[in-house]
Tab-separated table of C-alpha atoms in Angstrom:
chain	number	residue	atom	x	y	z
A	1	UNK	CA	6.193	-50.708	42.229
A	2	UNK	CA	4.983	-49.479	45.614
A	3	UNK	CA	2.024	-47.199	46.077
A	4	UNK	CA	4.256	-44.416	47.403
A	5	UNK	CA	6.549	-44.666	44.374
A	6	UNK	CA	3.536	-44.435	42.049
A	7	UNK	CA	2.390	-41.300	43.855
A	8	UNK	CA	5.803	-39.695	43.407
A	9	UNK	CA	5.811	-40.386	39.672
A	10	UNK	CA	2.265	-39.052	39.344
A	11	UNK	CA	3.289	-35.866	41.186
A	12	UNK	CA	6.312	-35.437	38.922
A	13	UNK	CA	4.048	-35.908	35.886
A	14	UNK	CA	1.673	-33.204	37.071
A	15	UNK	CA	4.597	-30.924	37.882
A	16	UNK	CA	5.966	-31.480	34.379
A	17	UNK	CA	2.625	-30.496	32.848
A	18	UNK	CA	2.407	-27.373	34.972
A	19	UNK	CA	5.912	-26.292	33.927
A	20	UNK	CA	5.077	-26.840	30.259
A	21	UNK	CA	1.868	-24.795	30.538
A	22	UNK	CA	3.696	-21.625	31.527
A	23	UNK	CA	5.151	-19.529	28.711
A	24	UNK	CA	8.954	-19.369	28.757
A	25	UNK	CA	10.450	-16.556	30.780
A	26	UNK	CA	11.647	-14.833	27.575
A	27	UNK	CA	8.027	-14.309	26.461
A	28	UNK	CA	7.004	-12.932	29.845
A	29	UNK	CA	10.066	-10.653	29.995
A	30	UNK	CA	9.215	-9.333	26.525
A	31	UNK	CA	5.571	-8.656	27.433
A	32	UNK	CA	6.549	-6.930	30.667
A	33	UNK	CA	9.066	-4.749	28.829
A	34	UNK	CA	6.486	-4.009	26.116
A	35	UNK	CA	3.944	-2.756	28.645
A	36	UNK	CA	6.598	-0.860	30.645
A	37	UNK	CA	7.636	1.097	27.536
A	38	UNK	CA	4.136	2.565	27.228
A	39	UNK	CA	3.190	5.620	29.241
A	40	UNK	CA	0.801	4.566	32.038
A	41	UNK	CA	-1.254	7.718	31.491
A	42	UNK	CA	-2.056	6.492	27.950
A	43	UNK	CA	-3.475	3.136	29.098
A	44	UNK	CA	-7.256	3.540	29.555
A	45	UNK	CA	-9.054	1.489	32.161
A	46	UNK	CA	-11.117	-0.274	29.495
A	47	UNK	CA	-8.125	-1.236	27.331
A	48	UNK	CA	-6.387	-4.542	26.637
A	49	UNK	CA	-3.138	-3.443	28.251
A	50	UNK	CA	-4.874	-2.462	31.455
A	51	UNK	CA	-5.922	-6.089	31.894
A	52	UNK	CA	-2.355	-7.376	31.618
A	53	UNK	CA	-1.384	-8.503	35.122
A	54	UNK	CA	1.720	-10.633	35.372
A	55	UNK	CA	0.645	-12.380	38.561
A	56	UNK	CA	-1.075	-14.845	36.196
A	57	UNK	CA	-0.047	-16.843	33.162
A	58	UNK	CA	-0.502	-14.743	29.958
A	59	UNK	CA	-1.486	-17.870	28.015
A	60	UNK	CA	-3.876	-19.340	30.581
A	61	UNK	CA	-7.378	-20.271	29.464
A	62	UNK	CA	-9.986	-19.044	30.155
A	63	UNK	CA	-8.776	-15.478	30.567
A	64	UNK	CA	-11.352	-14.190	32.968
A	65	UNK	CA	-9.746	-11.145	34.538
A	66	UNK	CA	-6.190	-10.832	33.183
A	67	UNK	CA	-4.834	-10.724	29.621
A	68	UNK	CA	-8.413	-10.581	28.379
A	69	UNK	CA	-7.308	-9.375	24.932
A	70	UNK	CA	-4.303	-8.355	22.881
A	71	UNK	CA	-2.602	-11.765	22.876
A	72	UNK	CA	-2.925	-15.123	21.211
A	73	UNK	CA	-0.919	-18.184	22.172
A	74	UNK	CA	-0.038	-21.445	20.479
A	75	UNK	CA	-0.867	-24.896	21.804
A	76	UNK	CA	2.652	-24.929	23.186
A	77	UNK	CA	1.878	-21.759	25.121
A	78	UNK	CA	4.118	-19.485	23.121
A	79	UNK	CA	2.871	-15.999	22.242
A	80	UNK	CA	2.078	-15.997	18.511
A	81	UNK	CA	0.046	-12.814	18.109
A	82	UNK	CA	0.230	-9.363	19.656
A	83	UNK	CA	-2.644	-7.239	18.346
A	84	UNK	CA	-3.479	-4.124	20.326
A	85	UNK	CA	-6.756	-2.282	20.404
A	86	UNK	CA	-6.660	1.321	19.074
A	87	UNK	CA	-6.777	2.857	22.550
A	88	UNK	CA	-4.260	5.664	21.977
A	89	UNK	CA	-1.301	3.962	23.653
A	90	UNK	CA	1.766	6.209	23.626
A	91	UNK	CA	5.318	4.981	23.940
A	92	UNK	CA	8.224	3.357	22.155
A	93	UNK	CA	8.460	-0.185	20.849
A	94	UNK	CA	10.945	-2.021	23.074
A	95	UNK	CA	13.742	-4.001	21.379
A	96	UNK	CA	12.878	-6.827	23.784
A	97	UNK	CA	9.878	-7.530	21.551
A	98	UNK	CA	12.359	-9.722	19.652
A	99	UNK	CA	12.233	-12.238	22.530
A	100	UNK	CA	8.764	-13.270	21.323
A	101	UNK	CA	10.465	-15.609	18.900
A	102	UNK	CA	7.275	-17.445	17.861
A	103	UNK	CA	5.398	-14.274	16.980
A	104	UNK	CA	3.403	-14.519	13.724
A	105	UNK	CA	1.486	-11.228	13.880
A	106	UNK	CA	2.468	-7.884	15.398
A	107	UNK	CA	-0.292	-5.305	14.957
A	108	UNK	CA	-0.067	-1.966	16.801
A	109	UNK	CA	-2.065	0.139	14.367
A	110	UNK	CA	-3.930	3.319	15.202
A	111	UNK	CA	-2.071	4.276	18.375
A	112	UNK	CA	0.641	6.795	19.309
A	113	UNK	CA	3.851	4.808	19.221
A	114	UNK	CA	6.901	6.889	18.313
A	115	UNK	CA	10.660	6.635	17.886
A	116	UNK	CA	12.573	4.143	15.730
A	117	UNK	CA	11.439	0.681	14.722
A	118	UNK	CA	13.753	-1.712	16.605
A	119	UNK	CA	15.491	-4.725	15.096
A	120	UNK	CA	13.048	-7.572	14.572
A	121	UNK	CA	15.500	-10.069	13.094
A	122	UNK	CA	14.855	-12.577	15.916
A	123	UNK	CA	11.262	-13.091	14.758
A	124	UNK	CA	11.713	-15.714	12.017
A	125	UNK	CA	8.009	-16.666	11.970
A	126	UNK	CA	6.620	-13.136	11.632
A	127	UNK	CA	4.149	-12.971	8.739
A	128	UNK	CA	2.189	-9.783	9.437
A	129	UNK	CA	3.709	-6.521	10.670
A	130	UNK	CA	1.188	-3.696	10.976
A	131	UNK	CA	2.392	-0.409	12.482
A	132	UNK	CA	0.168	1.980	10.508
A	133	UNK	CA	-1.259	5.168	12.000
A	134	UNK	CA	1.469	5.807	14.551
A	135	UNK	CA	4.484	8.153	14.663
A	136	UNK	CA	7.402	5.815	14.062
A	137	UNK	CA	10.320	7.751	12.573
A	138	UNK	CA	13.751	7.298	11.079
A	139	UNK	CA	14.592	4.400	8.828
A	140	UNK	CA	13.240	0.936	8.282
A	141	UNK	CA	15.981	-1.111	9.965
A	142	UNK	CA	17.966	-3.202	7.456
A	143	UNK	CA	17.562	-6.164	9.826
A	144	UNK	CA	13.853	-6.192	8.999
A	145	UNK	CA	14.676	-7.470	5.516
A	146	UNK	CA	15.911	-10.733	7.060
A	147	UNK	CA	12.292	-11.694	7.886
A	148	UNK	CA	11.878	-14.345	5.197
A	149	UNK	CA	8.357	-15.323	6.324
A	150	UNK	CA	6.912	-11.797	6.162
A	151	UNK	CA	3.815	-11.646	3.938
A	152	UNK	CA	2.349	-8.230	4.763
A	153	UNK	CA	4.118	-5.038	5.852
A	154	UNK	CA	2.056	-1.938	6.609
A	155	UNK	CA	3.993	1.095	7.851
A	156	UNK	CA	1.635	3.688	6.390
A	157	UNK	CA	0.809	6.948	8.181
A	158	UNK	CA	4.081	7.314	10.083
A	159	UNK	CA	7.221	9.448	9.762
A	160	UNK	CA	9.516	6.932	8.059
A	161	UNK	CA	12.175	8.658	5.950
A	162	UNK	CA	14.444	5.927	4.570
A	163	UNK	CA	14.267	2.408	3.125
A	164	UNK	CA	17.196	-0.027	3.027
A	165	UNK	CA	18.513	-1.107	-0.360
A	166	UNK	CA	17.927	-4.709	0.706
A	167	UNK	CA	14.104	-4.491	0.531
A	168	UNK	CA	14.137	-7.048	-2.286
A	169	UNK	CA	15.372	-9.659	0.223
A	170	UNK	CA	11.819	-9.860	1.619
A	171	UNK	CA	11.163	-12.729	-0.762
A	172	UNK	CA	7.780	-13.786	0.701
A	173	UNK	CA	6.302	-10.282	0.908
A	174	UNK	CA	2.981	-9.888	-0.913
A	175	UNK	CA	1.670	-6.551	0.336
A	176	UNK	CA	3.714	-3.431	1.086
A	177	UNK	CA	2.117	-0.165	2.235
A	178	UNK	CA	4.402	2.793	2.955
A	179	UNK	CA	1.891	5.541	2.179
A	180	UNK	CA	1.839	8.833	4.069
A	181	UNK	CA	5.424	8.878	5.262
A	182	UNK	CA	8.451	11.050	4.473
A	183	UNK	CA	10.277	8.859	1.980
A	184	UNK	CA	12.456	10.711	-0.525
A	185	UNK	CA	14.465	9.955	-3.676
A	186	UNK	CA	13.533	6.852	-5.668
A	187	UNK	CA	12.322	3.391	-4.727
A	188	UNK	CA	14.916	0.667	-4.118
A	189	UNK	CA	14.667	-2.696	-5.830
A	190	UNK	CA	11.356	-4.098	-4.643
A	191	UNK	CA	10.504	-7.553	-3.239
A	192	UNK	CA	10.104	-9.984	-6.148
A	193	UNK	CA	6.759	-11.532	-5.197
A	194	UNK	CA	4.766	-8.388	-4.434
A	195	UNK	CA	1.074	-8.303	-5.320
A	196	UNK	CA	0.323	-4.820	-3.994
A	197	UNK	CA	2.547	-1.751	-3.658
A	198	UNK	CA	1.337	1.481	-2.040
A	199	UNK	CA	3.675	4.444	-1.481
A	200	UNK	CA	1.142	7.259	-1.762
A	201	UNK	CA	1.782	10.755	-0.388
A	202	UNK	CA	5.515	10.721	0.210
A	203	UNK	CA	8.351	12.779	-1.289
A	204	UNK	CA	9.577	10.346	-3.921
A	205	UNK	CA	11.387	12.102	-6.764
A	206	UNK	CA	13.176	11.334	-9.989
A	207	UNK	CA	11.949	8.984	-12.666
A	208	UNK	CA	10.271	5.610	-12.369
A	209	UNK	CA	13.156	3.120	-12.494
A	210	UNK	CA	12.806	-0.187	-14.290
A	211	UNK	CA	15.442	-1.615	-11.937
A	212	UNK	CA	13.059	-1.063	-8.990
A	213	UNK	CA	10.339	-3.174	-10.633
A	214	UNK	CA	12.474	-5.731	-12.440
A	215	UNK	CA	11.065	-9.248	-12.197
A	216	UNK	CA	7.823	-8.240	-10.455
A	217	UNK	CA	5.731	-10.605	-12.535
A	218	UNK	CA	2.943	-10.897	-9.943
A	219	UNK	CA	2.477	-7.191	-9.197
A	220	UNK	CA	-1.212	-6.259	-9.522
A	221	UNK	CA	-1.665	-2.910	-7.769
A	222	UNK	CA	0.608	0.158	-7.890
A	223	UNK	CA	-0.320	3.250	-5.850
A	224	UNK	CA	2.271	6.033	-6.185
A	225	UNK	CA	0.052	9.120	-6.278
A	226	UNK	CA	0.897	12.397	-4.514
A	227	UNK	CA	4.676	12.292	-4.888
A	228	UNK	CA	7.198	14.270	-6.946
A	229	UNK	CA	8.007	11.722	-9.630
A	230	UNK	CA	9.149	13.158	-12.965
A	231	UNK	CA	10.189	12.177	-16.475
A	232	UNK	CA	8.668	9.593	-18.763
A	233	UNK	CA	6.536	6.594	-17.885
A	234	UNK	CA	8.230	4.140	-20.212
A	235	UNK	CA	6.690	1.185	-22.092
A	236	UNK	CA	8.128	-1.438	-19.719
A	237	UNK	CA	5.837	-0.287	-16.916
A	238	UNK	CA	2.514	-1.151	-18.564
A	239	UNK	CA	4.050	-4.414	-19.783
A	240	UNK	CA	4.293	-5.766	-16.230
A	241	UNK	CA	2.366	-9.004	-16.838
A	242	UNK	CA	-0.043	-9.032	-13.877
A	243	UNK	CA	-0.778	-5.303	-13.601
A	244	UNK	CA	-4.435	-4.495	-12.814
A	245	UNK	CA	-4.682	-1.088	-11.111
A	246	UNK	CA	-2.364	1.918	-11.428
A	247	UNK	CA	-2.664	5.249	-9.625
A	248	UNK	CA	0.158	7.719	-10.244
A	249	UNK	CA	-1.920	10.901	-10.142
A	250	UNK	CA	-0.587	14.127	-8.641
A	251	UNK	CA	3.046	13.795	-9.676
A	252	UNK	CA	5.125	15.654	-12.275
A	253	UNK	CA	5.419	13.117	-15.080
A	254	UNK	CA	5.896	14.777	-18.479
A	255	UNK	CA	5.513	11.884	-20.945
A	256	UNK	CA	3.810	8.502	-21.128
A	257	UNK	CA	4.610	5.905	-23.747
A	258	UNK	CA	2.551	2.755	-24.284
A	259	UNK	CA	3.957	-0.058	-26.390
A	260	UNK	CA	2.020	-1.169	-29.460
A	261	UNK	CA	2.582	-4.770	-28.408
A	262	UNK	CA	-0.093	-4.853	-25.721
A	263	UNK	CA	-0.361	-8.177	-23.900
A	264	UNK	CA	-3.626	-9.747	-25.178
A	265	UNK	CA	-4.057	-11.377	-21.759
A	266	UNK	CA	-3.497	-8.166	-19.793
A	267	UNK	CA	-5.741	-7.705	-16.746
A	268	UNK	CA	-5.224	-3.936	-16.563
A	269	UNK	CA	-8.587	-2.450	-15.562
A	270	UNK	CA	-7.899	1.018	-14.107
A	271	UNK	CA	-5.311	3.752	-14.758
A	272	UNK	CA	-5.152	7.194	-13.129
A	273	UNK	CA	-2.483	9.599	-14.384
A	274	UNK	CA	-4.427	12.756	-13.609
A	275	UNK	CA	-2.846	15.975	-12.357
A	276	UNK	CA	0.595	15.520	-13.888
A	277	UNK	CA	2.381	17.516	-16.592
A	278	UNK	CA	2.117	14.997	-19.406
A	279	UNK	CA	2.427	16.459	-22.897
A	280	UNK	CA	1.811	15.126	-26.391
A	281	UNK	CA	-1.100	13.224	-27.880
A	282	UNK	CA	-3.349	10.874	-25.967
A	283	UNK	CA	-1.810	7.361	-26.060
A	284	UNK	CA	-3.908	5.431	-28.580
A	285	UNK	CA	-2.533	2.136	-27.315
A	286	UNK	CA	-4.465	2.402	-24.061
A	287	UNK	CA	-7.398	1.225	-26.159
A	288	UNK	CA	-5.546	-2.024	-26.806
A	289	UNK	CA	-5.781	-3.278	-23.226
A	290	UNK	CA	-8.607	-5.813	-23.413
A	291	UNK	CA	-10.106	-5.228	-19.941
A	292	UNK	CA	-9.447	-1.532	-19.354
A	293	UNK	CA	-12.597	-0.010	-17.857
A	294	UNK	CA	-11.400	3.207	-16.165
A	295	UNK	CA	-8.960	5.738	-17.624
A	296	UNK	CA	-8.182	9.107	-16.034
A	297	UNK	CA	-5.813	11.537	-17.781
A	298	UNK	CA	-7.326	14.740	-16.381
A	299	UNK	CA	-5.393	17.989	-15.906
A	300	UNK	CA	-2.295	17.345	-17.937
A	301	UNK	CA	-1.078	19.049	-21.130
A	302	UNK	CA	-2.424	16.673	-23.771
A	303	UNK	CA	-3.181	18.140	-27.197
A	304	UNK	CA	-4.748	17.023	-30.423
A	305	UNK	CA	-7.891	14.986	-31.011
A	306	UNK	CA	-9.409	12.261	-28.864
A	307	UNK	CA	-8.592	8.918	-30.541
A	308	UNK	CA	-11.678	7.359	-32.080
A	309	UNK	CA	-10.469	4.023	-30.666
A	310	UNK	CA	-11.443	5.211	-27.198
A	311	UNK	CA	-15.096	5.487	-28.219
A	312	UNK	CA	-15.083	2.027	-29.782
A	313	UNK	CA	-13.761	0.309	-26.673
A	314	UNK	CA	-16.659	-1.672	-25.207
A	315	UNK	CA	-14.999	-2.290	-21.823
A	316	UNK	CA	-14.356	1.408	-21.144
A	317	UNK	CA	-16.910	2.691	-18.620
A	318	UNK	CA	-15.136	5.686	-17.005
A	319	UNK	CA	-13.147	8.224	-19.013
A	320	UNK	CA	-11.820	11.486	-17.577
A	321	UNK	CA	-9.950	13.686	-20.066
A	322	UNK	CA	-10.925	17.093	-18.674
A	323	UNK	CA	-8.402	19.846	-18.012
A	324	UNK	CA	-6.217	19.354	-21.102
A	325	UNK	CA	-5.937	21.095	-24.483
A	326	UNK	CA	-7.669	18.506	-26.646
A	327	UNK	CA	-9.161	19.876	-29.844
A	328	UNK	CA	-11.318	18.856	-32.768
A	329	UNK	CA	-14.674	17.134	-32.389
A	330	UNK	CA	-15.032	14.307	-29.875
A	331	UNK	CA	-15.795	10.903	-31.429
A	332	UNK	CA	-19.522	10.506	-32.092
A	333	UNK	CA	-19.356	7.031	-30.570
A	334	UNK	CA	-19.417	8.615	-27.130
A	335	UNK	CA	-22.882	10.044	-27.677
A	336	UNK	CA	-24.907	7.212	-29.166
A	337	UNK	CA	-27.812	5.588	-27.427
A	338	UNK	CA	-25.788	2.498	-26.642
A	339	UNK	CA	-22.938	4.319	-24.904
A	340	UNK	CA	-22.422	3.713	-21.191
A	341	UNK	CA	-19.297	5.809	-20.684
A	342	UNK	CA	-19.283	8.274	-17.796
A	343	UNK	CA	-16.661	10.904	-16.983
A	344	UNK	CA	-15.738	14.277	-18.439
A	345	UNK	CA	-14.388	15.800	-21.656
A	346	UNK	CA	-14.746	19.359	-20.355
A	347	UNK	CA	-12.194	22.137	-19.880
A	348	UNK	CA	-10.515	21.389	-23.204
A	349	UNK	CA	-10.541	23.021	-26.630
A	350	UNK	CA	-13.101	20.697	-28.182
A	351	UNK	CA	-15.676	21.748	-30.745
A	352	UNK	CA	-19.199	20.378	-30.990
A	353	UNK	CA	-19.201	18.634	-27.630
A	354	UNK	CA	-22.976	18.226	-27.153
A	355	UNK	CA	-24.172	19.822	-23.952
A	356	UNK	CA	-26.919	17.204	-23.805
A	357	UNK	CA	-24.257	14.668	-22.820
A	358	UNK	CA	-23.023	14.510	-19.246
A	359	UNK	CA	-19.532	14.089	-20.684
A	360	UNK	CA	-19.744	17.700	-21.900
A	361	UNK	CA	-21.383	19.352	-18.897
A	362	UNK	CA	-18.150	21.092	-17.909
A	363	UNK	CA	-17.594	23.957	-20.356
A	364	UNK	CA	-14.604	24.189	-22.714
A	365	UNK	CA	-11.684	26.589	-22.318
A	366	UNK	CA	-12.031	30.127	-23.687
A	367	UNK	CA	-11.039	30.459	-27.349
A	368	UNK	CA	-8.195	32.843	-26.469
A	369	UNK	CA	-6.508	30.259	-24.220
A	370	UNK	CA	-6.833	27.589	-26.894
A	371	UNK	CA	-5.337	29.858	-29.537
A	372	UNK	CA	-2.370	30.574	-27.297
A	373	UNK	CA	-1.928	26.875	-26.550
A	374	UNK	CA	-1.680	26.098	-30.253
A	375	UNK	CA	0.672	28.955	-31.064
A	376	UNK	CA	-1.907	31.416	-32.292
A	377	UNK	CA	-2.678	34.873	-31.043
A	378	UNK	CA	-5.714	35.671	-28.965
A	379	UNK	CA	-8.387	37.696	-30.666
A	380	UNK	CA	-8.378	41.341	-29.699
């Protein structure tokens, strides 16, 4: 082979490397459209987006003056991560974002994006979608449920008003946060492999449906406080096998029923059902959960005595029963030298609650209110 021929092949080799080092045009088009959809006036001089200058390769290394942050690329020079700084960017999310087909993480949290969430079905590798603390509105697009690799979805603190019935098709999803939105009605059937569910401070209504939670054998955390849920919390709920933390305070539940057949291996450690409208006697079977350490049933409509089993439960460290209509004398086990329970038994109808105990610092209800609550007449 001649020297000139060798030089030609070497040149072609270098040219091939240079072509491979540049991200495909689809990635560049998507990034240009992404930046163009954001109002220039909302891009501060110190921000990541201000450094994006498409006269250079977005995936070049080192990034000295352009694309200094906000992007990560793979060894094949495909954009795999788009994580913006919380600089107050304002604009819509362009549908052309779907051209970043190798994207693994899309994180736009704590900015001022608005409008609908576009279809993301062309992002088969997406594992983390974080849009929290923006103003996205409308519905979660049904196409989003085709993202079979998605592990974490955080849409909290937006204006989302509707979920597709196909949410359970997100078979890899482990964490779902929809808190502080405008969701109404009841939850659809949930993804089967969830670990954590948070839908706090929405407008959910109706009862808690077993069909929504069916088969969620790995679910550990449920946060549904500050909604408008009603009816009875049925035994199936606390029988979810992996349940650890439950917060359903500030709703309108009226009954709670705990099965006698408590799972001896249950990991349930914390329950908050405060500020509901739950009537009846305190559920004795809460004492059967072997690891329960925090129980809050404050400001409901419970009556009758405090179960002595509560005071015998060694794992129980926090107990809030204030704001009910409990009567009788509280179990003496709460006031021994060995007790380590904190909380409150105040604002009830209890007798002989020793004021020397911090559990009894909040005073009891007036006698007249207690007499009325139990069907008697107030003293004149």
